[in-house]
PDB file of C-alpha atoms in Angstrom:
ATOM      1  CA  MET S   1       6.888  -5.977  -8.647  1.00 73.00           C
ATOM      2  CA  LYS S   2       6.986  -5.363 -12.378  1.00 87.00           C
ATOM      3  CA  VAL S   3       3.679  -5.881 -14.157  1.00 91.00           C
ATOM      4  CA  TYR S   4       3.726  -7.570 -17.567  1.00 94.00           C
ATOM      5  CA  ALA S   5       1.063  -7.325 -20.229  1.00 95.00           C
ATOM      6  CA  THR S   6      -0.442 -10.660 -21.235  1.00 94.00           C
ATOM      7  CA  GLU S   7       1.285 -10.596 -24.625  1.00 94.00           C
ATOM      8  CA  ALA S   8       4.644 -10.212 -22.844  1.00 96.00           C
ATOM      9  CA  ILE S   9       4.311 -13.451 -20.848  1.00 97.00           C
ATOM     10  CA  ARG S  10       5.367 -16.912 -22.035  1.00 96.00           C
ATOM     11  CA  ASN S  11       4.655 -20.088 -20.043  1.00 97.00           C
ATOM     12  CA  LEU S  12       7.030 -22.949 -20.838  1.00 98.00           C
ATOM     13  CA  ALA S  13       6.449 -26.502 -19.604  1.00 97.00           C
ATOM     14  CA  VAL S  14       9.840 -28.218 -19.261  1.00 98.00           C
ATOM     15  CA  ILE S  15       9.124 -31.897 -19.897  1.00 97.00           C
ATOM     16  CA  GLY S  16      10.996 -35.132 -20.516  1.00 95.00           C
ATOM     17  CA  HIS S  17      12.258 -38.394 -19.017  1.00 95.00           C
ATOM     18  CA  GLY S  18      13.704 -38.514 -15.504  1.00 91.00           C
ATOM     19  CA  ASP S  19      17.404 -37.568 -15.336  1.00 91.00           C
ATOM     20  CA  ALA S  20      17.301 -35.951 -18.781  1.00 94.00           C
ATOM     21  CA  GLY S  21      18.412 -32.702 -17.134  1.00 95.00           C
ATOM     22  CA  LYS S  22      15.252 -30.608 -16.908  1.00 96.00           C
ATOM     23  CA  THR S  23      15.843 -29.075 -13.482  1.00 95.00           C
ATOM     24  CA  GLN S  24      19.480 -28.314 -14.206  1.00 97.00           C
ATOM     25  CA  LEU S  25      18.467 -26.742 -17.525  1.00 98.00           C
ATOM     26  CA  VAL S  26      16.051 -24.374 -15.782  1.00 97.00           C
ATOM     27  CA  SER S  27      18.576 -23.513 -13.092  1.00 97.00           C
ATOM     28  CA  SER S  28      21.350 -22.845 -15.614  1.00 97.00           C
ATOM     29  CA  LEU S  29      19.066 -20.739 -17.823  1.00 97.00           C
ATOM     30  CA  LEU S  30      18.089 -18.617 -14.820  1.00 97.00           C
ATOM     31  CA  TYR S  31      21.752 -18.028 -14.058  1.00 97.00           C
ATOM     32  CA  VAL S  32      22.706 -17.159 -17.643  1.00 96.00           C
ATOM     33  CA  ALA S  33      19.693 -14.829 -17.930  1.00 95.00           C
ATOM     34  CA  GLY S  34      20.718 -12.997 -14.753  1.00 94.00           C
ATOM     35  CA  ALA S  35      17.552 -13.987 -12.886  1.00 95.00           C
ATOM     36  CA  THR S  36      19.630 -15.557 -10.092  1.00 94.00           C
ATOM     37  CA  PRO S  37      23.063 -14.430  -8.874  1.00 93.00           C
ATOM     38  CA  ARG S  38      24.042 -17.966  -7.925  1.00 93.00           C
ATOM     39  CA  TRP S  39      24.271 -20.898 -10.304  1.00 94.00           C
ATOM     40  CA  GLY S  40      22.125 -23.577  -8.701  1.00 91.00           C
ATOM     41  CA  LYS S  41      23.127 -27.209  -9.205  1.00 92.00           C
ATOM     42  CA  VAL S  42      21.224 -30.446  -8.707  1.00 90.00           C
ATOM     43  CA  ASP S  43      24.221 -32.244  -7.192  1.00 88.00           C
ATOM     44  CA  GLU S  44      24.545 -29.508  -4.574  1.00 90.00           C
ATOM     45  CA  GLY S  45      20.811 -29.293  -3.836  1.00 89.00           C
ATOM     46  CA  THR S  46      20.756 -25.596  -4.739  1.00 90.00           C
ATOM     47  CA  THR S  47      18.462 -25.437  -7.769  1.00 89.00           C
ATOM     48  CA  THR S  48      15.587 -22.980  -7.775  1.00 84.00           C
ATOM     49  CA  THR S  49      12.778 -25.390  -8.650  1.00 85.00           C
ATOM     50  CA  ASP S  50      13.752 -28.391  -6.483  1.00 78.00           C
ATOM     51  CA  HIS S  51      13.401 -26.871  -3.024  1.00 77.00           C
ATOM     52  CA  GLU S  52      11.577 -29.650  -1.152  1.00 73.00           C
ATOM     53  CA  GLU S  53      13.671 -31.788   1.194  1.00 74.00           C
ATOM     54  CA  ASP S  54      12.767 -35.067  -0.521  1.00 73.00           C
ATOM     55  CA  SER S  55      13.602 -33.697  -3.974  1.00 72.00           C
ATOM     56  CA  ILE S  56      16.952 -32.381  -2.772  1.00 73.00           C
ATOM     57  CA  ALA S  57      17.831 -35.624  -1.000  1.00 73.00           C
ATOM     58  CA  ARG S  58      16.847 -37.865  -3.917  1.00 71.00           C
ATOM     59  CA  LYS S  59      18.090 -35.407  -6.563  1.00 76.00           C
ATOM     60  CA  ILE S  60      14.888 -35.870  -8.544  1.00 77.00           C
ATOM     61  CA  THR S  61      11.852 -33.668  -9.145  1.00 81.00           C
ATOM     62  CA  LEU S  62       8.751 -34.896  -7.311  1.00 79.00           C
ATOM     63  CA  ASN S  63       6.345 -32.014  -7.937  1.00 83.00           C
ATOM     64  CA  LEU S  64       5.914 -29.082 -10.279  1.00 91.00           C
ATOM     65  CA  GLY S  65       8.375 -26.259  -9.690  1.00 93.00           C
ATOM     66  CA  LEU S  66       8.048 -22.662 -10.885  1.00 95.00           C
ATOM     67  CA  ALA S  67      10.655 -20.054 -11.790  1.00 96.00           C
ATOM     68  CA  HIS S  68      10.866 -17.080 -14.125  1.00 96.00           C
ATOM     69  CA  ALA S  69      13.330 -14.926 -16.008  1.00 96.00           C
ATOM     70  CA  GLU S  70      13.063 -11.838 -18.177  1.00 95.00           C
ATOM     71  CA  HIS S  71      14.298 -11.760 -21.764  1.00 93.00           C
ATOM     72  CA  ARG S  72      13.724  -8.902 -24.209  1.00 91.00           C
ATOM     73  CA  ASP S  73      11.058  -7.372 -21.946  1.00 93.00           C
ATOM     74  CA  THR S  74       9.202 -10.697 -21.902  1.00 95.00           C
ATOM     75  CA  LYS S  75       8.562 -12.657 -18.723  1.00 97.00           C
ATOM     76  CA  ILE S  76       9.342 -16.327 -19.242  1.00 97.00           C
ATOM     77  CA  ASN S  77       7.710 -18.654 -16.727  1.00 97.00           C
ATOM     78  CA  PHE S  78       9.361 -22.072 -16.463  1.00 98.00           C
ATOM     79  CA  ILE S  79       7.250 -24.965 -15.167  1.00 97.00           C
ATOM     80  CA  ASP S  80       9.715 -27.691 -14.184  1.00 96.00           C
ATOM     81  CA  THR S  81       7.977 -31.074 -14.257  1.00 95.00           C
ATOM     82  CA  PRO S  82       8.790 -34.557 -12.901  1.00 92.00           C
ATOM     83  CA  GLY S  83      10.031 -37.169 -15.355  1.00 82.00           C
ATOM     84  CA  TYR S  84      10.005 -40.394 -13.356  1.00 80.00           C
ATOM     85  CA  ALA S  85       7.165 -42.812 -14.058  1.00 83.00           C
ATOM     86  CA  ALA S  86       5.566 -42.509 -10.600  1.00 81.00           C
ATOM     87  CA  PHE S  87       5.317 -38.715 -10.873  1.00 84.00           C
ATOM     88  CA  VAL S  88       5.204 -37.973 -14.609  1.00 88.00           C
ATOM     89  CA  SER S  89       1.426 -37.496 -14.553  1.00 89.00           C
ATOM     90  CA  HIS S  90       2.134 -34.166 -12.840  1.00 89.00           C
ATOM     91  CA  ALA S  91       3.439 -32.943 -16.201  1.00 94.00           C
ATOM     92  CA  ARG S  92       0.009 -33.144 -17.825  1.00 94.00           C
ATOM     93  CA  PRO S  93      -1.565 -30.104 -16.080  1.00 95.00           C
ATOM     94  CA  ALA S  94       1.616 -28.130 -16.797  1.00 95.00           C
ATOM     95  CA  VAL S  95       1.338 -28.963 -20.487  1.00 96.00           C
ATOM     96  CA  ARG S  96      -2.329 -28.012 -20.424  1.00 95.00           C
ATOM     97  CA  VAL S  97      -1.668 -24.408 -19.363  1.00 95.00           C
ATOM     98  CA  ALA S  98       1.639 -23.803 -21.177  1.00 97.00           C
ATOM     99  CA  ASP S  99       2.252 -21.817 -24.353  1.00 96.00           C
ATOM    100  CA  CYS S 100       5.060 -24.124 -25.412  1.00 96.00           C
ATOM    101  CA  GLY S 101       6.680 -27.362 -24.318  1.00 97.00           C
ATOM    102  CA  VAL S 102      10.437 -27.590 -23.843  1.00 98.00           C
ATOM    103  CA  VAL S 103      11.217 -31.265 -24.415  1.00 97.00           C
ATOM    104  CA  VAL S 104      14.524 -32.165 -22.758  1.00 97.00           C
ATOM    105  CA  VAL S 105      16.458 -35.116 -24.193  1.00 97.00           C
ATOM    106  CA  ASP S 106      19.633 -36.714 -22.823  1.00 97.00           C
ATOM    107  CA  GLY S 107      22.331 -36.517 -25.502  1.00 97.00           C
ATOM    108  CA  ALA S 108      23.537 -40.040 -24.733  1.00 95.00           C
ATOM    109  CA  LYS S 109      20.220 -41.832 -24.209  1.00 95.00           C
ATOM    110  CA  GLY S 110      17.996 -40.049 -26.712  1.00 94.00           C
ATOM    111  CA  VAL S 111      14.217 -40.112 -26.413  1.00 94.00           C
ATOM    112  CA  GLU S 112      13.143 -42.403 -23.559  1.00 94.00           C
ATOM    113  CA  VAL S 113       9.832 -43.873 -22.407  1.00 93.00           C
ATOM    114  CA  GLN S 114       8.571 -40.977 -20.302  1.00 94.00           C
ATOM    115  CA  THR S 115       9.577 -38.510 -23.019  1.00 94.00           C
ATOM    116  CA  GLU S 116       7.209 -40.369 -25.327  1.00 94.00           C
ATOM    117  CA  LYS S 117       4.487 -40.096 -22.690  1.00 93.00           C
ATOM    118  CA  VAL S 118       4.837 -36.327 -22.189  1.00 94.00           C
ATOM    119  CA  TRP S 119       5.036 -35.891 -25.962  1.00 94.00           C
ATOM    120  CA  THR S 120       1.612 -37.562 -26.058  1.00 93.00           C
ATOM    121  CA  PHE S 121       0.380 -35.055 -23.458  1.00 94.00           C
ATOM    122  CA  ALA S 122       1.585 -32.245 -25.733  1.00 93.00           C
ATOM    123  CA  ASN S 123      -0.184 -33.804 -28.716  1.00 92.00           C
ATOM    124  CA  GLU S 124      -3.382 -34.008 -26.681  1.00 93.00           C
ATOM    125  CA  PHE S 125      -3.383 -30.240 -26.117  1.00 93.00           C
ATOM    126  CA  ILE S 126      -1.918 -29.392 -29.557  1.00 92.00           C
ATOM    127  CA  LEU S 127       0.993 -27.706 -27.788  1.00 95.00           C
ATOM    128  CA  PRO S 128       3.825 -26.133 -29.790  1.00 95.00           C
ATOM    129  CA  ARG S 129       7.160 -27.451 -28.626  1.00 95.00           C
ATOM    130  CA  MET S 130      10.913 -27.192 -28.899  1.00 96.00           C
ATOM    131  CA  MET S 131      13.581 -29.717 -28.010  1.00 97.00           C
ATOM    132  CA  VAL S 132      16.782 -29.268 -26.003  1.00 98.00           C
ATOM    133  CA  VAL S 133      19.472 -31.947 -26.205  1.00 98.00           C
ATOM    134  CA  THR S 134      21.504 -31.781 -23.003  1.00 98.00           C
ATOM    135  CA  LYS S 135      24.734 -33.204 -21.580  1.00 97.00           C
ATOM    136  CA  LEU S 136      26.562 -32.927 -24.897  1.00 98.00           C
ATOM    137  CA  ASP S 137      29.824 -32.437 -23.000  1.00 97.00           C
ATOM    138  CA  LYS S 138      29.562 -35.969 -21.538  1.00 96.00           C
ATOM    139  CA  ASP S 139      30.944 -39.261 -22.829  1.00 96.00           C
ATOM    140  CA  HIS S 140      28.987 -41.163 -25.498  1.00 95.00           C
ATOM    141  CA  THR S 141      26.749 -38.216 -26.378  1.00 96.00           C
ATOM    142  CA  ASP S 142      25.834 -37.508 -29.976  1.00 95.00           C
ATOM    143  CA  LEU S 143      23.306 -35.020 -31.338  1.00 96.00           C
ATOM    144  CA  GLY S 144      22.735 -37.136 -34.431  1.00 94.00           C
ATOM    145  CA  ILE S 145      21.782 -40.227 -32.444  1.00 93.00           C
ATOM    146  CA  ALA S 146      19.471 -38.174 -30.216  1.00 94.00           C
ATOM    147  CA  LEU S 147      17.792 -36.684 -33.290  1.00 95.00           C
ATOM    148  CA  ASP S 148      17.357 -40.102 -34.901  1.00 94.00           C
ATOM    149  CA  SER S 149      15.598 -41.377 -31.776  1.00 93.00           C
ATOM    150  CA  ALA S 150      13.341 -38.313 -31.750  1.00 93.00           C
ATOM    151  CA  LEU S 151      12.391 -38.688 -35.404  1.00 90.00           C
ATOM    152  CA  LYS S 152      11.215 -42.253 -34.750  1.00 87.00           C
ATOM    153  CA  VAL S 153       8.641 -41.267 -32.137  1.00 82.00           C
ATOM    154  CA  CYS S 154       7.812 -37.582 -32.692  1.00 82.00           C
ATOM    155  CA  ASN S 155       5.336 -36.535 -35.350  1.00 68.00           C
ATOM    156  CA  HIS S 156       6.764 -33.040 -35.886  1.00 70.00           C
ATOM    157  CA  ALA S 157       9.211 -31.583 -38.368  1.00 89.00           C
ATOM    158  CA  ILE S 158      12.281 -31.599 -36.138  1.00 94.00           C
ATOM    159  CA  ILE S 159      15.234 -29.441 -37.170  1.00 95.00           C
ATOM    160  CA  PRO S 160      18.392 -28.335 -35.309  1.00 97.00           C
ATOM    161  CA  PHE S 161      18.556 -24.593 -34.695  1.00 98.00           C
ATOM    162  CA  THR S 162      22.011 -24.988 -33.166  1.00 98.00           C
ATOM    163  CA  LEU S 163      24.636 -27.559 -34.083  1.00 98.00           C
ATOM    164  CA  PRO S 164      27.490 -28.466 -31.718  1.00 98.00           C
ATOM    165  CA  ILE S 165      31.083 -27.411 -32.287  1.00 98.00           C
ATOM    166  CA  GLY S 166      33.175 -30.255 -30.896  1.00 96.00           C
ATOM    167  CA  LYS S 167      32.018 -33.522 -29.391  1.00 95.00           C
ATOM    168  CA  GLU S 168      31.817 -34.827 -25.809  1.00 96.00           C
ATOM    169  CA  HIS S 169      34.545 -33.133 -23.712  1.00 95.00           C
ATOM    170  CA  GLU S 170      35.509 -31.006 -26.715  1.00 96.00           C
ATOM    171  CA  PHE S 171      32.004 -29.521 -26.996  1.00 97.00           C
ATOM    172  CA  LYS S 172      32.860 -25.823 -26.767  1.00 97.00           C
ATOM    173  CA  GLY S 173      30.387 -23.931 -28.922  1.00 98.00           C
ATOM    174  CA  VAL S 174      27.453 -23.971 -31.315  1.00 98.00           C
ATOM    175  CA  VAL S 175      26.582 -22.896 -34.828  1.00 98.00           C
ATOM    176  CA  ASP S 176      23.332 -20.920 -34.921  1.00 98.00           C
ATOM    177  CA  VAL S 177      21.709 -22.216 -38.102  1.00 97.00           C
ATOM    178  CA  VAL S 178      18.926 -19.610 -37.999  1.00 95.00           C
ATOM    179  CA  HIS S 179      21.250 -16.602 -38.159  1.00 95.00           C
ATOM    180  CA  MET S 180      24.264 -18.470 -39.622  1.00 95.00           C
ATOM    181  CA  LYS S 181      26.621 -17.457 -36.836  1.00 97.00           C
ATOM    182  CA  ALA S 182      28.907 -19.439 -34.538  1.00 98.00           C
ATOM    183  CA  TYR S 183      29.760 -18.941 -30.866  1.00 98.00           C
ATOM    184  CA  THR S 184      32.016 -20.238 -28.138  1.00 98.00           C
ATOM    185  CA  PHE S 185      31.190 -19.712 -24.455  1.00 97.00           C
ATOM    186  CA  ASP S 186      33.123 -18.779 -21.326  1.00 95.00           C
ATOM    187  CA  GLU S 187      32.664 -20.290 -17.855  1.00 94.00           C
ATOM    188  CA  ASN S 188      29.742 -17.925 -17.170  1.00 93.00           C
ATOM    189  CA  GLY S 189      27.921 -18.841 -20.354  1.00 95.00           C
ATOM    190  CA  LYS S 190      28.757 -15.593 -22.143  1.00 95.00           C
ATOM    191  CA  ALA S 191      28.943 -16.054 -25.899  1.00 97.00           C
ATOM    192  CA  LYS S 192      31.766 -14.938 -28.166  1.00 97.00           C
ATOM    193  CA  GLU S 193      31.119 -14.888 -31.896  1.00 98.00           C
ATOM    194  CA  ILE S 194      33.577 -16.773 -34.098  1.00 98.00           C
ATOM    195  CA  ASP S 195      33.734 -17.813 -37.733  1.00 97.00           C
ATOM    196  CA  ILE S 196      31.678 -20.853 -38.658  1.00 97.00           C
ATOM    197  CA  PRO S 197      34.156 -23.765 -38.666  1.00 96.00           C
ATOM    198  CA  THR S 198      35.035 -25.223 -42.056  1.00 95.00           C
ATOM    199  CA  GLU S 199      34.846 -28.740 -40.633  1.00 93.00           C
ATOM    200  CA  GLY S 200      31.253 -29.875 -40.869  1.00 93.00           C
ATOM    201  CA  ARG S 201      30.219 -26.861 -42.930  1.00 96.00           C
ATOM    202  CA  ASP S 202      28.324 -29.123 -45.333  1.00 96.00           C
ATOM    203  CA  VAL S 203      26.117 -30.272 -42.436  1.00 96.00           C
ATOM    204  CA  VAL S 204      25.455 -26.640 -41.472  1.00 97.00           C
ATOM    205  CA  ASP S 205      24.485 -25.706 -45.038  1.00 96.00           C
ATOM    206  CA  LYS S 206      22.212 -28.732 -45.460  1.00 96.00           C
ATOM    207  CA  THR S 207      20.513 -28.023 -42.130  1.00 96.00           C
ATOM    208  CA  ARG S 208      19.960 -24.416 -43.135  1.00 95.00           C
ATOM    209  CA  GLU S 209      18.453 -25.519 -46.461  1.00 94.00           C
ATOM    210  CA  ARG S 210      16.108 -27.895 -44.642  1.00 93.00           C
ATOM    211  CA  LEU S 211      15.073 -25.124 -42.245  1.00 94.00           C
ATOM    212  CA  VAL S 212      14.148 -22.874 -45.172  1.00 93.00           C
ATOM    213  CA  GLU S 213      12.127 -25.726 -46.693  1.00 92.00           C
ATOM    214  CA  LEU S 214      10.211 -26.299 -43.465  1.00 91.00           C
ATOM    215  CA  VAL S 215       9.407 -22.604 -43.069  1.00 92.00           C
ATOM    216  CA  ALA S 216       8.171 -22.540 -46.664  1.00 92.00           C
ATOM    217  CA  GLU S 217       5.986 -25.606 -46.048  1.00 89.00           C
ATOM    218  CA  SER S 218       4.282 -23.830 -43.138  1.00 86.00           C
ATOM    219  CA  ASP S 219       2.602 -21.235 -45.375  1.00 87.00           C
ATOM    220  CA  ASP S 220       1.051 -21.542 -48.833  1.00 89.00           C
ATOM    221  CA  ALA S 221       2.291 -18.137 -50.024  1.00 90.00           C
ATOM    222  CA  LEU S 222       5.810 -18.905 -48.840  1.00 91.00           C
ATOM    223  CA  MET S 223       5.691 -22.305 -50.543  1.00 91.00           C
ATOM    224  CA  GLU S 224       4.736 -20.698 -53.836  1.00 93.00           C
ATOM    225  CA  LYS S 225       7.572 -18.187 -53.475  1.00 92.00           C
ATOM    226  CA  TYR S 226       9.975 -20.999 -52.592  1.00 91.00           C
ATOM    227  CA  PHE S 227       9.048 -22.934 -55.740  1.00 90.00           C
ATOM    228  CA  ASP S 228       9.471 -19.814 -57.871  1.00 90.00           C
ATOM    229  CA  GLN S 229      12.846 -18.784 -56.442  1.00 88.00           C
ATOM    230  CA  GLY S 230      14.270 -22.079 -55.225  1.00 86.00           C
ATOM    231  CA  THR S 231      14.845 -20.550 -51.796  1.00 87.00           C
ATOM    232  CA  LEU S 232      13.555 -17.830 -49.445  1.00 89.00           C
ATOM    233  CA  GLU S 233      15.125 -14.530 -48.480  1.00 88.00           C
ATOM    234  CA  GLU S 234      16.210 -13.865 -44.903  1.00 87.00           C
ATOM    235  CA  SER S 235      13.298 -11.433 -44.533  1.00 88.00           C
ATOM    236  CA  ASP S 236      10.925 -14.294 -45.294  1.00 90.00           C
ATOM    237  CA  VAL S 237      12.580 -16.889 -43.057  1.00 91.00           C
ATOM    238  CA  ILE S 238      13.194 -15.144 -39.721  1.00 89.00           C
ATOM    239  CA  PRO S 239       9.730 -13.564 -39.159  1.00 89.00           C
ATOM    240  CA  ASN S 240       7.919 -16.780 -40.085  1.00 93.00           C
ATOM    241  CA  ILE S 241       9.886 -19.173 -37.878  1.00 94.00           C
ATOM    242  CA  GLY S 242       7.844 -18.219 -34.808  1.00 91.00           C
ATOM    243  CA  LYS S 243       4.622 -18.693 -36.723  1.00 90.00           C
ATOM    244  CA  ALA S 244       5.683 -22.156 -37.868  1.00 91.00           C
ATOM    245  CA  ILE S 245       6.567 -23.163 -34.286  1.00 92.00           C
ATOM    246  CA  ALA S 246       3.301 -21.757 -32.928  1.00 90.00           C
ATOM    247  CA  ALA S 247       1.377 -23.731 -35.544  1.00 88.00           C
ATOM    248  CA  SER S 248       3.204 -26.922 -34.450  1.00 87.00           C
ATOM    249  CA  LYS S 249       4.676 -27.279 -37.939  1.00 87.00           C
ATOM    250  CA  LEU S 250       8.255 -26.892 -36.741  1.00 92.00           C
ATOM    251  CA  CYS S 251      10.109 -28.165 -33.678  1.00 94.00           C
ATOM    252  CA  PRO S 252      13.516 -26.495 -33.209  1.00 96.00           C
ATOM    253  CA  VAL S 253      16.307 -28.426 -31.516  1.00 97.00           C
ATOM    254  CA  TYR S 254      19.040 -26.789 -29.427  1.00 98.00           C
ATOM    255  CA  SER S 255      22.396 -28.297 -28.440  1.00 98.00           C
ATOM    256  CA  VAL S 256      23.517 -27.428 -24.906  1.00 98.00           C
ATOM    257  CA  SER S 257      25.490 -28.398 -21.857  1.00 98.00           C
ATOM    258  CA  THR S 258      23.896 -27.299 -18.607  1.00 97.00           C
ATOM    259  CA  THR S 259      27.099 -27.983 -16.648  1.00 95.00           C
ATOM    260  CA  THR S 260      29.463 -25.919 -18.818  1.00 97.00           C
ATOM    261  CA  LEU S 261      26.762 -23.447 -19.987  1.00 98.00           C
ATOM    262  CA  VAL S 262      27.614 -23.972 -23.632  1.00 98.00           C
ATOM    263  CA  GLY S 263      24.720 -23.033 -25.926  1.00 98.00           C
ATOM    264  CA  LEU S 264      22.400 -21.674 -23.239  1.00 97.00           C
ATOM    265  CA  SER S 265      22.489 -17.987 -24.150  1.00 96.00           C
ATOM    266  CA  THR S 266      21.761 -18.948 -27.768  1.00 96.00           C
ATOM    267  CA  LEU S 267      18.804 -21.013 -26.573  1.00 95.00           C
TER     268      LEU S 267
END
């Protein structure tokens, strides 16, 4: 078994309301990362983290589930947590030991009651977090509505790191606002770089500007440089994004579909 140094291990607590898509997210990420040869699915009872008979039969997570993948020589431990009211308290110890919380939000329903509860757990332990908006290939889903619901209840600077290309059944790719690149995805989740679409380009540019502002606000020296220049250089933005997230001054949001694998490799 490969041994990882402490600094090469990340523990992620995957938290959110029941049916938001946490277990399927973990299973799909494992598949895209090459950690599992088979793409596990909740509907088929084949996910990695829901292996108990009751969880498989009910298609809900009842206890904590563990899985891991390797990315850039870093071991990423996923702690899949329950989201239903009767079992959501199990998420608290996961949040307590995690390095970061992955808050999963249904793209149609937005932030729901148990999401608010686990967000409170994360606040209690001053846990850095990121947000993943799922099911964006489904009917009645909208990243903007999901973000609006998050902004009403979450006390972090929330900013999309990926924006969807296409809506509902036409959701086929994402624009990576951090690196200003766009991708479509094949049936195995492999990304293909494309030009950033002209439609919606104003939204991309405004989101990028807001991201630069938030990075600047996370550090006094960067803020001074931002005021002097009116912006920040790429060399200032990219290295300091991680610091801003770790300091809980920035919560990135990723747009994905866990059933078509769109956006997962970017995440």
